[in-house]
Coordinates of C-alpha atoms in Angstrom, one line a residue:
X1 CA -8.6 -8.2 10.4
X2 CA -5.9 -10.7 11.0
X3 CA -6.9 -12.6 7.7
X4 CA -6.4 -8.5 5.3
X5 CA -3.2 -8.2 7.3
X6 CA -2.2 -11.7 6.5
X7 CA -2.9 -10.9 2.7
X8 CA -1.5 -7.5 2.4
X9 CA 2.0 -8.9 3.5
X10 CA 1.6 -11.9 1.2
X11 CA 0.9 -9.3 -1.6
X12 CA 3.6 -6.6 -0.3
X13 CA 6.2 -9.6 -0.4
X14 CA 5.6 -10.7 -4.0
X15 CA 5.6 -6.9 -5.2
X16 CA 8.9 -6.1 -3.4
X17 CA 10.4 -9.3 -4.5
X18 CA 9.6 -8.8 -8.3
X19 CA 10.5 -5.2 -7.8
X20 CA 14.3 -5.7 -6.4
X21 CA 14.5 -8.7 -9.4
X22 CA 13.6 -6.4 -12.0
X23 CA 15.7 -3.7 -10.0
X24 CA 12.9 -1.4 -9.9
X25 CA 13.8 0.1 -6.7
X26 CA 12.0 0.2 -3.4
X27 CA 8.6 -0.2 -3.8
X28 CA 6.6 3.1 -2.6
X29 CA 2.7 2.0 -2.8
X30 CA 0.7 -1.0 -4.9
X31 CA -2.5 -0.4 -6.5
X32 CA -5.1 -3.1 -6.8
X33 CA -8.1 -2.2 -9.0
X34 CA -10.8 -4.4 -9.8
X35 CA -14.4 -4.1 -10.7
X36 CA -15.8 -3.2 -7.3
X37 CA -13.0 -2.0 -5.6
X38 CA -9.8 -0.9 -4.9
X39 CA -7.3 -2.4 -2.7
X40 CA -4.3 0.8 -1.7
X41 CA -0.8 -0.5 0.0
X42 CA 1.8 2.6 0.5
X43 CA 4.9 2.4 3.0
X44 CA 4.6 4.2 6.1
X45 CA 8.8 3.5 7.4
X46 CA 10.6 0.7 7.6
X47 CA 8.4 -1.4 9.7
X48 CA 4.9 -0.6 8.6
X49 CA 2.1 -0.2 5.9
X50 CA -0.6 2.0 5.4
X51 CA -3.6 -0.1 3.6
X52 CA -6.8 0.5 2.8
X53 CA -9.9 -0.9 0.7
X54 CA -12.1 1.3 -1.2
X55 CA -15.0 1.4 -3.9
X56 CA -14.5 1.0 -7.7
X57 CA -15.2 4.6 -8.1
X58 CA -13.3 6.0 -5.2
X59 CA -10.7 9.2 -5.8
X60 CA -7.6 7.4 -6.4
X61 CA -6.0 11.0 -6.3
X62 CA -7.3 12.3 -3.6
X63 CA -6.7 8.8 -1.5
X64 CA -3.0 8.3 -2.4
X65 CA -2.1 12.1 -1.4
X66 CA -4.1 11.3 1.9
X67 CA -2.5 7.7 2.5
X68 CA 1.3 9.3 2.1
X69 CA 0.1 12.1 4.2
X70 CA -0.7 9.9 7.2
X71 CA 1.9 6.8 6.5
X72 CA 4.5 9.8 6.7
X73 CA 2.9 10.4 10.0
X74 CA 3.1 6.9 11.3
X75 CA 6.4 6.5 9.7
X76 CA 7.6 9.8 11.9
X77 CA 6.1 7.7 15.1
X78 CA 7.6 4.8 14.6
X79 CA 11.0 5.7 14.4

């Protein structure tokens, strides 16, 4: 556990710094697809991400519009 959260910050700092240098905006979710699965980050707030790991074949659709859905939730806690 400690060792994905330790990773998804590494890769959540490296995607909002190239995103603010290319002046892309805030960044609102990073999709990592590979050959047997797929590795989801979305912002949930200020203070917090959503993640999550998934098979290859996995809805993407149908997990994004359920990962907003619940970091919006966190998100609403949080603050």
């Amino acid at each position: 556990k400690n060792f994905v959260a330790a990773m998804n910050a590494a890769i959540l700092n490296i995607a909002n710094r190239a995103t603010s240098e290319l002046k892309k905006g805030t960044l609102q979710e990073l999709i990592i697809r590979t050959d047997k699965g797929i590795i989801t980050l979305v912002n949930s707030g200020r203070d917090a991400i959503l993640s999550t790991i998934s098979k290859a074949d996995a809805n993407l659709g149908l997990l994004l519009f359920e990962m907003k859905k619940s970091a919006k939730k966190v998100a609403d806690v949080l603050s």
